[in-house]
XYZ file of C-alpha atoms in Angstrom:
712
model
C 56.492 -123.949 1.566
C 57.051 -123.433 5.303
C 55.035 -120.332 6.022
C 53.043 -117.445 4.713
C 52.340 -113.813 5.190
C 49.610 -111.326 4.159
C 48.550 -107.765 4.028
C 45.822 -105.835 5.733
C 45.128 -102.119 5.933
C 46.004 -100.522 9.313
C 43.267 -98.788 11.228
C 44.868 -95.817 13.027
C 44.264 -95.486 16.732
C 41.436 -93.038 17.422
C 40.306 -91.116 20.419
C 38.281 -93.597 22.503
C 36.727 -90.766 24.384
C 35.154 -88.854 21.477
C 31.833 -87.179 22.239
C 28.428 -88.815 21.590
C 27.683 -89.566 17.973
C 24.830 -86.992 17.599
C 26.873 -84.199 19.088
C 30.064 -84.828 17.039
C 29.094 -85.220 13.379
C 32.320 -83.697 12.085
C 34.521 -85.938 14.165
C 32.422 -88.953 13.228
C 32.795 -88.101 9.544
C 36.557 -87.899 9.949
C 36.618 -91.232 11.754
C 34.594 -92.818 8.911
C 37.017 -91.379 6.332
C 39.990 -92.865 8.217
C 38.369 -96.268 8.566
C 36.828 -96.227 5.050
C 33.647 -97.026 6.976
C 30.391 -95.308 6.317
C 26.917 -95.624 7.816
C 23.468 -95.637 6.307
C 19.838 -95.681 7.335
C 16.813 -96.857 5.344
C 13.274 -95.694 6.287
C 11.542 -98.902 5.091
C 8.057 -97.393 5.257
C 8.940 -94.294 3.132
C 11.768 -95.971 1.126
C 14.110 -93.089 1.951
C 17.810 -94.033 2.146
C 20.229 -91.783 3.991
C 23.979 -92.121 3.459
C 26.846 -90.659 5.470
C 29.495 -88.641 3.548
C 31.858 -91.661 3.600
C 29.329 -93.885 1.869
C 28.981 -91.307 -0.941
C 32.779 -91.282 -1.214
C 32.988 -95.064 -1.304
C 30.340 -95.260 -4.041
C 31.716 -92.303 -5.986
C 28.481 -90.295 -5.775
C 27.717 -86.661 -5.043
C 24.557 -86.364 -2.853
C 22.716 -84.501 -5.512
C 23.241 -87.377 -7.975
C 21.640 -89.997 -5.712
C 17.869 -90.695 -5.631
C 18.084 -91.815 -1.968
C 16.070 -95.044 -2.434
C 16.834 -98.697 -2.014
C 16.439 -99.240 -5.755
C 19.003 -96.557 -6.506
C 21.449 -98.259 -4.142
C 20.984 -101.582 -6.005
C 21.773 -99.837 -9.275
C 25.220 -99.029 -7.828
C 25.921 -102.683 -7.023
C 27.899 -104.708 -9.524
C 25.415 -106.438 -11.872
C 26.788 -109.875 -11.013
C 26.263 -109.259 -7.275
C 22.965 -107.432 -7.384
C 20.716 -110.467 -6.953
C 22.770 -111.765 -4.008
C 22.648 -108.380 -2.208
C 18.889 -108.054 -2.762
C 18.404 -111.600 -1.638
C 20.394 -110.962 1.559
C 18.285 -107.938 2.453
C 14.938 -109.339 1.390
C 15.657 -112.688 2.949
C 16.391 -111.141 6.308
C 13.042 -109.369 6.175
C 11.179 -112.446 4.964
C 12.781 -114.847 7.440
C 12.369 -112.501 10.435
C 16.073 -112.101 11.006
C 17.262 -108.865 12.702
C 20.530 -108.574 10.820
C 22.656 -109.749 7.952
C 26.063 -109.054 6.424
C 27.499 -109.576 2.982
C 30.507 -108.754 0.904
C 29.965 -107.633 -2.643
C 31.244 -105.381 -5.400
C 30.133 -101.902 -6.437
C 30.713 -99.890 -9.621
C 31.691 -96.268 -9.014
C 29.470 -93.978 -11.009
C 31.850 -91.752 -12.956
C 35.053 -93.749 -13.086
C 33.472 -97.142 -13.525
C 36.004 -98.478 -10.984
C 34.979 -101.735 -9.233
C 35.349 -101.655 -5.498
C 34.723 -104.355 -2.912
C 32.675 -103.569 0.195
C 31.673 -105.319 3.372
C 28.117 -104.486 4.400
C 26.392 -105.074 7.757
C 22.682 -104.337 8.504
C 20.403 -104.351 11.491
C 16.629 -103.923 11.445
C 14.427 -101.940 13.845
C 10.932 -103.271 14.301
C 7.770 -101.737 15.665
C 5.595 -103.268 18.365
C 3.948 -105.576 15.756
C 7.280 -106.981 14.588
C 7.222 -105.051 11.269
C 10.577 -103.672 10.130
C 10.327 -99.871 9.952
C 13.983 -98.952 9.782
C 17.232 -100.493 8.767
C 20.692 -99.281 9.983
C 23.931 -100.385 8.505
C 27.553 -99.803 7.750
C 29.534 -100.134 4.552
C 33.299 -100.592 4.666
C 35.552 -100.340 1.635
C 37.547 -103.615 1.800
C 38.992 -103.347 -1.679
C 42.500 -103.206 -0.383
C 42.028 -106.311 1.727
C 40.474 -108.240 -1.163
C 43.270 -107.228 -3.458
C 45.821 -108.249 -0.838
C 44.152 -111.630 -0.448
C 44.139 -112.194 -4.189
C 47.743 -111.168 -4.396
C 48.544 -113.622 -1.637
C 47.130 -116.499 -3.568
C 48.938 -115.451 -6.749
C 52.509 -115.140 -5.601
C 54.376 -115.793 -2.399
C 57.270 -113.638 -3.605
C 54.958 -110.644 -4.136
C 53.765 -111.038 -0.559
C 57.341 -110.978 0.655
C 57.845 -107.672 -1.116
C 54.676 -106.249 0.260
C 54.990 -107.585 3.777
C 57.228 -104.862 5.069
C 55.651 -102.106 3.072
C 52.123 -102.557 4.356
C 50.623 -101.053 7.491
C 48.410 -104.082 8.073
C 48.760 -106.411 11.047
C 49.736 -109.744 9.590
C 51.293 -112.861 11.062
C 51.855 -116.470 9.988
C 51.825 -119.658 12.105
C 52.984 -123.233 11.702
C 50.751 -126.289 12.345
C 51.460 -126.038 16.127
C 50.359 -122.373 16.238
C 53.890 -120.997 16.600
C 54.563 -117.642 14.950
C 56.826 -117.998 11.918
C 56.431 -114.566 10.434
C 54.950 -111.154 11.204
C 55.182 -107.685 9.919
C 55.991 -104.389 11.616
C 52.325 -103.395 11.830
C 51.567 -106.522 13.856
C 54.394 -105.758 16.288
C 53.251 -102.177 16.629
C 49.589 -103.052 17.097
C 50.328 -105.770 19.656
C 52.896 -103.733 21.555
C 56.083 -105.691 20.811
C 59.410 -104.057 19.972
C 60.978 -106.662 17.686
C 60.245 -109.909 15.869
C 62.282 -111.977 18.281
C 59.643 -111.226 20.942
C 57.038 -113.296 19.050
C 58.816 -115.517 16.493
C 58.881 -119.176 17.550
C 56.313 -118.594 20.294
C 52.745 -119.850 20.415
C 50.778 -116.894 19.159
C 47.598 -117.970 20.877
C 49.300 -117.874 24.256
C 50.705 -114.425 23.448
C 47.694 -112.494 22.153
C 44.551 -114.734 22.287
C 44.707 -116.581 25.540
C 41.603 -115.274 27.339
C 38.131 -114.025 26.573
C 36.614 -110.537 27.118
C 35.462 -111.509 30.611
C 38.985 -112.607 31.596
C 38.250 -116.307 31.547
C 40.721 -118.727 29.913
C 40.375 -119.295 26.189
C 41.850 -122.750 25.422
C 43.781 -123.071 22.182
C 41.770 -126.081 21.085
C 38.641 -123.852 21.064
C 40.278 -121.141 18.967
C 38.938 -120.949 15.402
C 42.423 -120.327 13.995
C 43.672 -123.581 15.507
C 40.541 -125.452 14.364
C 41.251 -124.162 10.876
C 44.734 -125.580 11.003
C 43.291 -129.030 11.817
C 40.345 -129.044 9.510
C 41.681 -126.906 6.701
C 39.738 -124.112 5.074
C 39.547 -120.442 5.762
C 38.229 -118.871 8.985
C 36.608 -115.516 9.522
C 35.745 -114.217 12.981
C 34.548 -110.649 13.300
C 34.432 -110.062 17.048
C 36.967 -111.528 19.476
C 39.269 -110.025 22.064
C 43.052 -109.810 21.533
C 45.565 -108.899 24.228
C 48.571 -106.626 23.795
C 51.922 -107.041 25.487
C 51.025 -104.502 28.207
C 47.897 -106.374 29.113
C 45.429 -104.028 27.359
C 42.968 -105.505 24.903
C 41.005 -104.630 21.817
C 38.282 -106.261 19.711
C 39.570 -107.680 16.518
C 38.230 -109.137 13.340
C 40.475 -111.649 11.608
C 40.773 -113.848 8.580
C 42.840 -116.980 8.700
C 43.783 -118.795 5.465
C 45.489 -122.194 5.454
C 48.736 -122.707 3.593
C 48.868 -126.054 1.842
C 51.782 -127.952 0.371
C 51.001 -131.098 -1.637
C 47.506 -131.166 -0.098
C 48.766 -130.894 3.490
C 48.081 -127.887 5.757
C 51.497 -126.615 6.862
C 50.384 -123.352 8.495
C 48.102 -120.353 8.151
C 48.361 -116.659 7.493
C 46.193 -114.380 9.638
C 45.248 -110.785 8.933
C 44.014 -108.947 12.038
C 41.906 -105.793 12.127
C 41.207 -103.694 15.189
C 37.453 -103.167 15.167
C 37.031 -101.369 18.456
C 35.928 -98.196 16.728
C 33.499 -100.056 14.535
C 31.971 -101.751 17.591
C 31.644 -98.352 19.253
C 29.895 -96.940 16.218
C 27.560 -99.963 16.014
C 26.722 -99.590 19.693
C 25.926 -95.881 19.222
C 23.694 -96.675 16.264
C 21.867 -99.304 18.369
C 21.656 -96.858 21.249
C 20.082 -94.243 19.019
C 17.614 -96.747 17.608
C 16.394 -98.053 20.962
C 17.188 -95.307 23.522
C 16.489 -91.697 24.149
C 19.694 -89.793 23.409
C 19.045 -87.092 26.035
C 18.312 -89.245 29.105
C 19.677 -92.641 28.050
C 16.372 -94.245 28.951
C 14.676 -96.752 26.649
C 12.497 -95.134 24.027
C 8.889 -95.883 23.097
C 9.808 -98.768 20.801
C 11.722 -100.618 23.580
C 9.057 -99.805 26.161
C 6.200 -101.214 24.058
C 8.220 -104.310 23.235
C 8.889 -104.948 26.928
C 5.272 -104.187 27.782
C 4.096 -106.776 25.255
C 6.433 -109.390 26.749
C 5.410 -108.523 30.329
C 1.693 -108.841 29.429
C 2.332 -112.290 27.976
C 4.152 -113.349 31.139
C 1.482 -111.819 33.417
C -1.258 -113.666 31.532
C 0.642 -116.931 31.879
C 1.341 -116.417 35.543
C -1.956 -114.646 36.435
C -0.106 -111.523 37.632
C -1.049 -107.822 37.759
C 0.841 -105.074 35.910
C 0.673 -101.381 36.578
C 1.424 -98.739 33.924
C 2.272 -95.174 35.082
C 2.219 -92.236 32.663
C 4.042 -89.105 33.909
C 3.924 -85.613 32.595
C 5.889 -82.773 34.209
C 3.805 -79.870 35.371
C 4.489 -76.585 33.621
C 7.770 -77.817 32.209
C 7.313 -75.410 29.270
C 7.674 -72.529 31.719
C 11.162 -73.716 32.518
C 12.094 -73.858 28.859
C 10.584 -70.389 28.270
C 12.252 -68.810 31.245
C 15.706 -70.449 31.236
C 16.106 -71.957 27.765
C 16.165 -75.491 26.380
C 19.659 -76.172 27.687
C 18.513 -75.853 31.292
C 15.335 -77.787 30.391
C 17.411 -80.685 29.011
C 19.531 -80.841 32.140
C 16.351 -80.857 34.200
C 14.954 -83.783 32.171
C 18.150 -85.790 32.740
C 17.965 -85.176 36.497
C 14.250 -86.124 36.543
C 15.107 -89.376 34.761
C 17.680 -90.211 37.415
C 15.252 -89.508 40.203
C 12.511 -91.648 38.624
C 14.923 -94.578 38.204
C 15.970 -94.278 41.891
C 12.315 -94.909 42.943
C 11.932 -98.154 40.972
C 12.817 -101.794 41.379
C 15.286 -103.528 39.056
C 12.413 -105.391 37.477
C 10.557 -102.187 36.570
C 11.021 -100.303 33.270
C 11.026 -96.520 32.706
C 11.121 -94.901 29.269
C 11.022 -91.378 27.961
C 8.054 -91.313 25.573
C 8.709 -87.792 24.308
C 9.080 -84.199 25.490
C 8.453 -84.144 29.259
C 6.518 -87.459 29.278
C 7.727 -90.679 30.848
C 6.108 -94.105 31.133
C 6.759 -96.731 33.774
C 5.868 -100.413 33.833
C 5.607 -102.061 37.231
C 5.735 -105.851 36.869
C 4.170 -108.340 39.235
C 2.211 -105.852 41.307
C 0.720 -107.645 44.312
C -1.900 -105.031 45.074
C -3.026 -101.553 44.002
C -1.259 -99.986 46.950
C 2.124 -100.950 45.400
C 1.426 -98.708 42.426
C 0.177 -95.923 44.744
C 3.259 -96.170 46.912
C 5.670 -95.903 43.967
C 3.686 -93.080 42.352
C 3.767 -91.165 45.615
C 7.492 -91.848 45.981
C 8.101 -90.447 42.466
C 6.064 -87.334 43.118
C 7.986 -86.681 46.314
C 11.386 -87.200 44.547
C 10.538 -84.904 41.694
C 9.359 -82.174 44.062
C 12.788 -81.811 45.666
C 14.634 -78.641 44.493
C 17.025 -78.850 41.535
C 20.277 -76.832 41.397
C 21.069 -76.494 37.674
C 23.623 -73.938 36.410
C 23.231 -71.833 39.570
C 19.453 -71.810 39.234
C 17.272 -73.330 41.955
C 14.361 -74.914 40.089
C 11.192 -76.546 41.316
C 9.199 -79.125 39.457
C 6.118 -81.336 40.065
C 4.503 -84.124 38.075
C 1.054 -85.502 37.394
C 0.794 -89.281 37.105
C -1.948 -91.475 35.578
C -2.076 -95.180 36.426
C -3.779 -98.037 34.496
C -3.824 -101.667 35.554
C -3.543 -104.931 33.618
C -5.888 -106.694 33.182
C -8.587 -104.520 34.765
C -8.253 -101.485 32.484
C -7.184 -103.370 29.304
C -5.242 -106.325 28.058
C -3.852 -104.443 25.049
C -0.555 -102.520 25.479
C -1.676 -99.505 23.442
C -4.887 -99.133 25.397
C -3.102 -99.514 28.734
C -0.825 -96.603 27.744
C -3.688 -94.536 26.433
C -5.767 -95.104 29.613
C -2.822 -94.158 31.805
C -2.474 -90.978 29.662
C -6.155 -90.192 30.229
C -5.711 -90.632 33.966
C -2.724 -88.343 33.892
C -4.817 -85.552 32.311
C -7.371 -86.123 35.025
C -4.600 -85.709 37.623
C -3.746 -82.384 36.037
C -7.374 -81.399 36.238
C -7.347 -82.142 39.922
C -4.694 -79.529 40.569
C -1.516 -81.261 39.322
C 1.209 -82.844 41.530
C -0.888 -85.950 42.237
C -1.676 -89.366 40.758
C -4.976 -90.805 39.627
C -6.055 -94.341 38.719
C -7.886 -94.718 35.448
C -11.641 -95.151 35.422
C -13.996 -95.508 32.456
C -15.679 -92.166 33.241
C -12.423 -90.409 32.616
C -12.522 -91.415 28.981
C -15.835 -89.678 28.411
C -14.479 -86.498 29.993
C -11.360 -86.705 27.814
C -13.458 -86.997 24.672
C -15.413 -83.894 25.837
C -12.216 -81.980 26.432
C -10.827 -82.916 22.998
C -14.067 -81.801 21.302
C -13.926 -78.546 23.268
C -10.316 -78.010 22.074
C -11.258 -78.710 18.439
C -14.133 -76.244 18.690
C -11.773 -73.602 20.153
C -9.369 -74.116 17.206
C -12.230 -73.324 14.810
C -13.699 -70.490 16.851
C -11.479 -67.799 15.316
C -12.277 -68.828 11.779
C -15.965 -68.967 12.534
C -15.991 -65.524 14.127
C -17.143 -66.885 17.467
C -14.615 -64.887 19.535
C -15.790 -61.416 20.515
C -14.316 -58.617 22.663
C -16.252 -57.149 25.586
C -15.224 -54.007 27.456
C -15.493 -53.335 31.206
C -15.251 -49.676 32.117
C -12.601 -48.347 34.497
C -13.951 -45.510 36.618
C -12.339 -42.696 38.630
C -13.465 -43.414 42.207
C -13.616 -39.765 43.252
C -15.681 -38.501 40.297
C -17.339 -41.763 39.157
C -16.418 -40.824 35.581
C -15.213 -43.400 33.040
C -11.504 -43.044 32.398
C -10.710 -46.265 30.493
C -11.751 -49.814 29.849
C -10.316 -53.315 29.958
C -10.803 -55.567 26.973
C -12.025 -59.076 27.824
C -12.374 -61.799 25.271
C -15.509 -63.934 25.183
C -16.436 -67.020 23.200
C -19.929 -67.131 21.686
C -20.080 -70.968 21.687
C -22.807 -72.242 19.354
C -24.053 -74.794 21.965
C -22.794 -73.598 25.365
C -23.541 -69.935 24.915
C -21.358 -67.051 25.964
C -18.213 -68.297 27.698
C -15.879 -66.114 29.754
C -12.070 -66.188 29.236
C -11.664 -68.203 32.435
C -13.407 -71.117 30.728
C -11.075 -71.423 27.758
C -7.921 -69.261 28.065
C -6.043 -71.922 30.070
C -6.719 -74.478 27.288
C -5.617 -71.870 24.701
C -2.326 -71.396 26.536
C -1.704 -75.172 26.726
C -2.425 -75.712 23.038
C -0.613 -72.592 21.750
C -3.825 -71.008 20.444
C -3.233 -68.085 22.808
C -0.933 -66.463 20.159
C -3.692 -66.325 17.559
C -6.334 -65.312 20.101
C -4.119 -62.586 21.601
C -3.289 -61.125 18.190
C -7.046 -61.151 17.292
C -7.947 -59.288 20.530
C -5.209 -56.682 20.091
C -6.178 -56.034 16.460
C -9.868 -55.808 17.360
C -9.388 -53.418 20.285
C -7.234 -51.048 18.246
C -9.714 -51.126 15.354
C -12.764 -50.571 17.541
C -11.107 -47.867 19.657
C -10.151 -45.976 16.538
C -13.666 -46.436 15.159
C -15.214 -45.035 18.424
C -13.033 -41.949 18.170
C -13.930 -41.415 14.535
C -17.605 -41.732 15.463
C -17.204 -38.835 17.930
C -16.784 -40.715 21.186
C -14.463 -39.113 23.757
C -11.036 -40.822 23.393
C -10.229 -43.271 26.177
C -7.383 -45.677 26.842
C -8.177 -49.352 26.430
C -6.301 -52.064 28.256
C -5.315 -55.366 26.626
C -3.957 -58.313 28.598
C -0.800 -60.055 27.375
C -0.217 -63.695 28.263
C 3.203 -64.992 29.268
C 3.561 -66.751 25.855
C 2.711 -63.541 24.005
C 5.022 -61.332 26.027
C 7.950 -63.738 25.659
C 7.408 -63.963 21.861
C 10.476 -62.269 20.308
C 8.189 -60.685 17.678
C 5.774 -58.968 20.099
C 7.256 -55.507 19.632
C 7.052 -55.632 15.849
C 3.520 -57.083 16.029
C 2.188 -54.327 18.271
C 3.867 -51.673 16.096
C 2.368 -53.202 12.950
C -1.147 -53.275 14.379
C -0.953 -49.644 15.521
C 0.191 -48.634 12.037
C -2.542 -50.589 10.299
C -5.368 -49.286 12.485
C -4.028 -45.729 12.869
C -4.633 -45.709 16.668
C -2.602 -43.258 18.663
C -0.426 -45.402 20.986
C -1.388 -43.260 24.039
C -4.877 -44.853 23.881
C -3.488 -48.413 24.175
C -2.456 -49.899 27.532
C -0.841 -53.325 27.714
C -1.321 -55.270 30.917
C 0.973 -58.066 32.193
C 0.830 -59.944 35.440
C 3.355 -59.549 38.194
C 4.584 -63.122 37.731
C 5.328 -62.473 34.028
C 7.133 -59.291 34.790
C 9.418 -60.930 37.392
C 10.161 -64.076 35.426
C 13.057 -62.335 33.674
C 13.338 -58.831 34.989
C 16.063 -57.801 32.486
C 14.010 -59.039 29.508
C 10.884 -57.386 30.882
C 12.681 -54.065 31.299
C 14.020 -54.214 27.727
C 10.669 -55.049 26.121
C 8.660 -52.556 28.195
C 11.238 -49.880 27.389
C 10.983 -50.400 23.622
C 7.188 -50.447 23.670
C 7.055 -47.419 25.987
C 9.157 -45.492 23.438
C 6.237 -45.883 21.002
C 3.954 -44.150 23.477
C 2.220 -47.245 24.793
C 1.170 -47.364 28.485
C 1.523 -50.275 30.905
C -0.214 -51.672 33.953
C 0.705 -54.486 36.328
C -2.023 -56.995 37.059
C -2.457 -59.260 40.117
C -0.195 -57.036 42.196
C 0.254 -58.428 45.713
C -0.086 -62.091 44.742
C 3.567 -62.466 43.819
C 6.999 -61.453 45.127
C 7.948 -58.357 43.173
C 11.157 -56.567 43.928
C 10.251 -52.881 44.503
C 13.612 -51.966 43.011
C 12.631 -53.598 39.659
C 9.141 -52.198 39.930
C 10.607 -48.674 40.142
C 12.677 -49.279 36.976
C 9.828 -50.656 34.871
C 7.820 -48.027 32.834
C 4.606 -49.019 34.656
C 1.762 -46.455 34.871
C -0.715 -48.360 37.027
C -0.946 -51.220 39.498
C -4.049 -53.381 39.540
C -5.044 -54.850 42.921
C -6.280 -58.417 42.480
C -9.978 -58.968 43.263
C -9.070 -61.627 45.850
C -8.064 -58.738 48.189
C -11.119 -56.654 47.277
C -13.639 -59.411 48.042
C -13.054 -59.391 51.801
C -12.582 -55.655 52.357
C -15.655 -55.277 54.467
C -14.800 -57.857 57.176
C -11.154 -58.885 56.691
C -8.642 -56.520 58.414
C -5.770 -58.202 56.621
C -7.250 -57.419 53.206
C -7.840 -53.897 54.347
C -4.267 -53.485 55.470
C -2.871 -54.979 52.242
C -5.011 -52.791 50.007
C -4.137 -49.664 51.977
C -0.422 -50.490 51.914
C -0.436 -51.144 48.162
C -2.143 -47.847 47.465
C 0.245 -45.836 49.661
C 3.283 -47.630 48.206
C 2.100 -47.120 44.600
C 1.455 -43.428 45.192
C 4.890 -43.043 46.664
C 6.237 -44.439 43.366
C 3.924 -42.038 41.467
C 1.815 -44.936 40.211
C -1.950 -44.967 39.917
C -3.971 -47.894 41.380
C -6.935 -49.738 39.921
C -9.015 -52.079 42.057
C -10.736 -54.838 40.115
C -13.797 -56.859 41.072
C -15.516 -54.040 42.951
C -19.136 -55.169 43.514
C -20.457 -53.321 46.587
C -20.702 -49.773 47.883
C -18.820 -50.810 51.046
C -15.893 -51.908 48.913
C -15.993 -48.666 46.930
C -16.195 -46.499 50.054
C -13.195 -48.178 51.630
C -11.211 -47.754 48.434
C -12.154 -44.104 48.293
C -11.109 -43.677 51.962
C -7.586 -44.886 51.205
C -7.420 -42.745 48.067
C -7.433 -45.581 45.546
C -7.583 -43.979 42.092
C -9.769 -46.192 39.940
C -11.991 -49.236 40.038
C -13.699 -51.635 37.755
C -16.409 -54.201 38.517
C -20.070 -54.976 38.483
C -20.819 -52.072 40.877
C -20.398 -49.729 37.930
C -20.851 -51.962 34.884
C -20.479 -55.557 33.714
C -18.309 -56.240 30.631
C -20.242 -54.953 27.578
C -20.198 -55.760 23.850
C -18.885 -52.992 21.657
C -22.355 -51.656 20.753
C -23.470 -51.279 24.347
C -20.103 -49.982 25.410
C -20.255 -47.275 22.734
C -23.591 -46.053 24.030
C -22.174 -45.945 27.576
C -19.143 -43.956 26.450
C -21.338 -41.461 24.519
C -23.628 -40.861 27.548
C -20.763 -40.491 30.029
């Protein structure tokens, strides 16, 4: 025998520039079908196994027939291979290895057909080193196994198959010179005819340098070593070079050809695994990196923090941990959509990285939260300087999809070893400091101190109590009369929610509404207030009280809720209140956030007969053109302008201008926060229509308010 040949399935060339794995499931599925290569994921904690469509095809299952557990997978493995497969997986867990690979047989469920597969697995560990997830790939290698078996059975059969297969196969003599190759090899390596390679040293043609471009001596090549020592060789990740100088990663199997006990050559089957490597890299990227920003995720960050703490302890160094949360990021998502929000997060990540040293680590922890580890901090001022630099960078305007956006961030800082020596506590303490920074007005940084923890616990208890306040009936509605300034007669009332706290007493909305908006409780509270106001107004009318219009404030979150129109309509129907006695109040900033959306919603609600007023007028930047188009009945002048009416000429000028402008647009004006006769007299002098405030009445519970209505 003077040579050999083999067969190997061809892997068609695929688009190297396909989109990211998570955004291109259909194309990935097609790629897996072509490569007979499927992917799987095992949630070790929950024992939930997820297969790609190609894995189901390889195993001959329909998804509904599979229990999606590790045990169900083992049942599909050939009985003779089951122990070896289980030992490979269990052994990697027991021995602390991060990966394993194995070839084994499977039995297809319905046909009973035996197939050969090549399986690779990688483990993902949590901060304690415990395996929490396993990722892997399964490739149907039945055709390769069959070809290899056929190779050993009959040289003549290989000759017949050589030119019919699409696999890249070549044979070499003891000196490494090519003695045979098939058309697939020529095509894959970029040669036109056999004469271009036959008789030439194959190593010097296709295998002469490594991925980094350095020389790869033939005596170091595993194929050549196999010729000398005898025995098969399998290498799954080396670079091969085409005739045009381009390269690809290949996996190859080399089998010696023996004659009378002497190695006279080898047959090599070569597989282009570039696509498989790309898929493996994407799987690793998903496991350890945030797919949106490309930053490390929490798992990687905590692993690096553990390592950094160990080194800092050994070298007596200081570490600083920064916890960032973007201020009012939710407003961006609400106003412009999550697509714009995602682009903003990517830009923020870039800006944060630009402020750091190469030795520092930044990770996206989740949502709009980022964590940063500053290693080998010489003094506290180093952390302050970088935090200030990040705040300044994030403050710069963003131009995204023709929108100029503005953002700020609040940063909390904890120090190792002063604040803790445990990674989890360092992160938690930095988080606490971040919340303190938000409490200090946002757009600043704060160092952690033990007193912050106590305040955080108090805040959490307050939040928990607020969550239960609705169920306990602790929220009540008070009413503050609105009075005609000229006649001093009541013409309406504003509904104001109060919290009858079991320990702190009666709390105004200013003491808890901000928390309700942050936690999302504002939806439930707002619905409760609207329902209560409509019920109580209807009850007052049925009791014989003169009908008046009651005003209910809508938060930004409520107004932007797509279901607000249906909800208001439902409550009016349930309570039987005539819509003309309900006035909804939104702030100027809410109205102008999306003028087109505001106009649409106000128009639909106005068609029901509901009235509208605009609160905090004068504090924002309304376009009078939009204001004219909105179905607004009243403008409310913010009390910040009323407070200084007696002595501040600017406030006097602003109030007078607002009243005149509103009247020119046929709008009525309500002044809020009126507490003195001087304020009332000035308002009357400039023909302001209505007022509300302690000069006439404080907010009253429904019983006291009913008496006031009946007597006035």
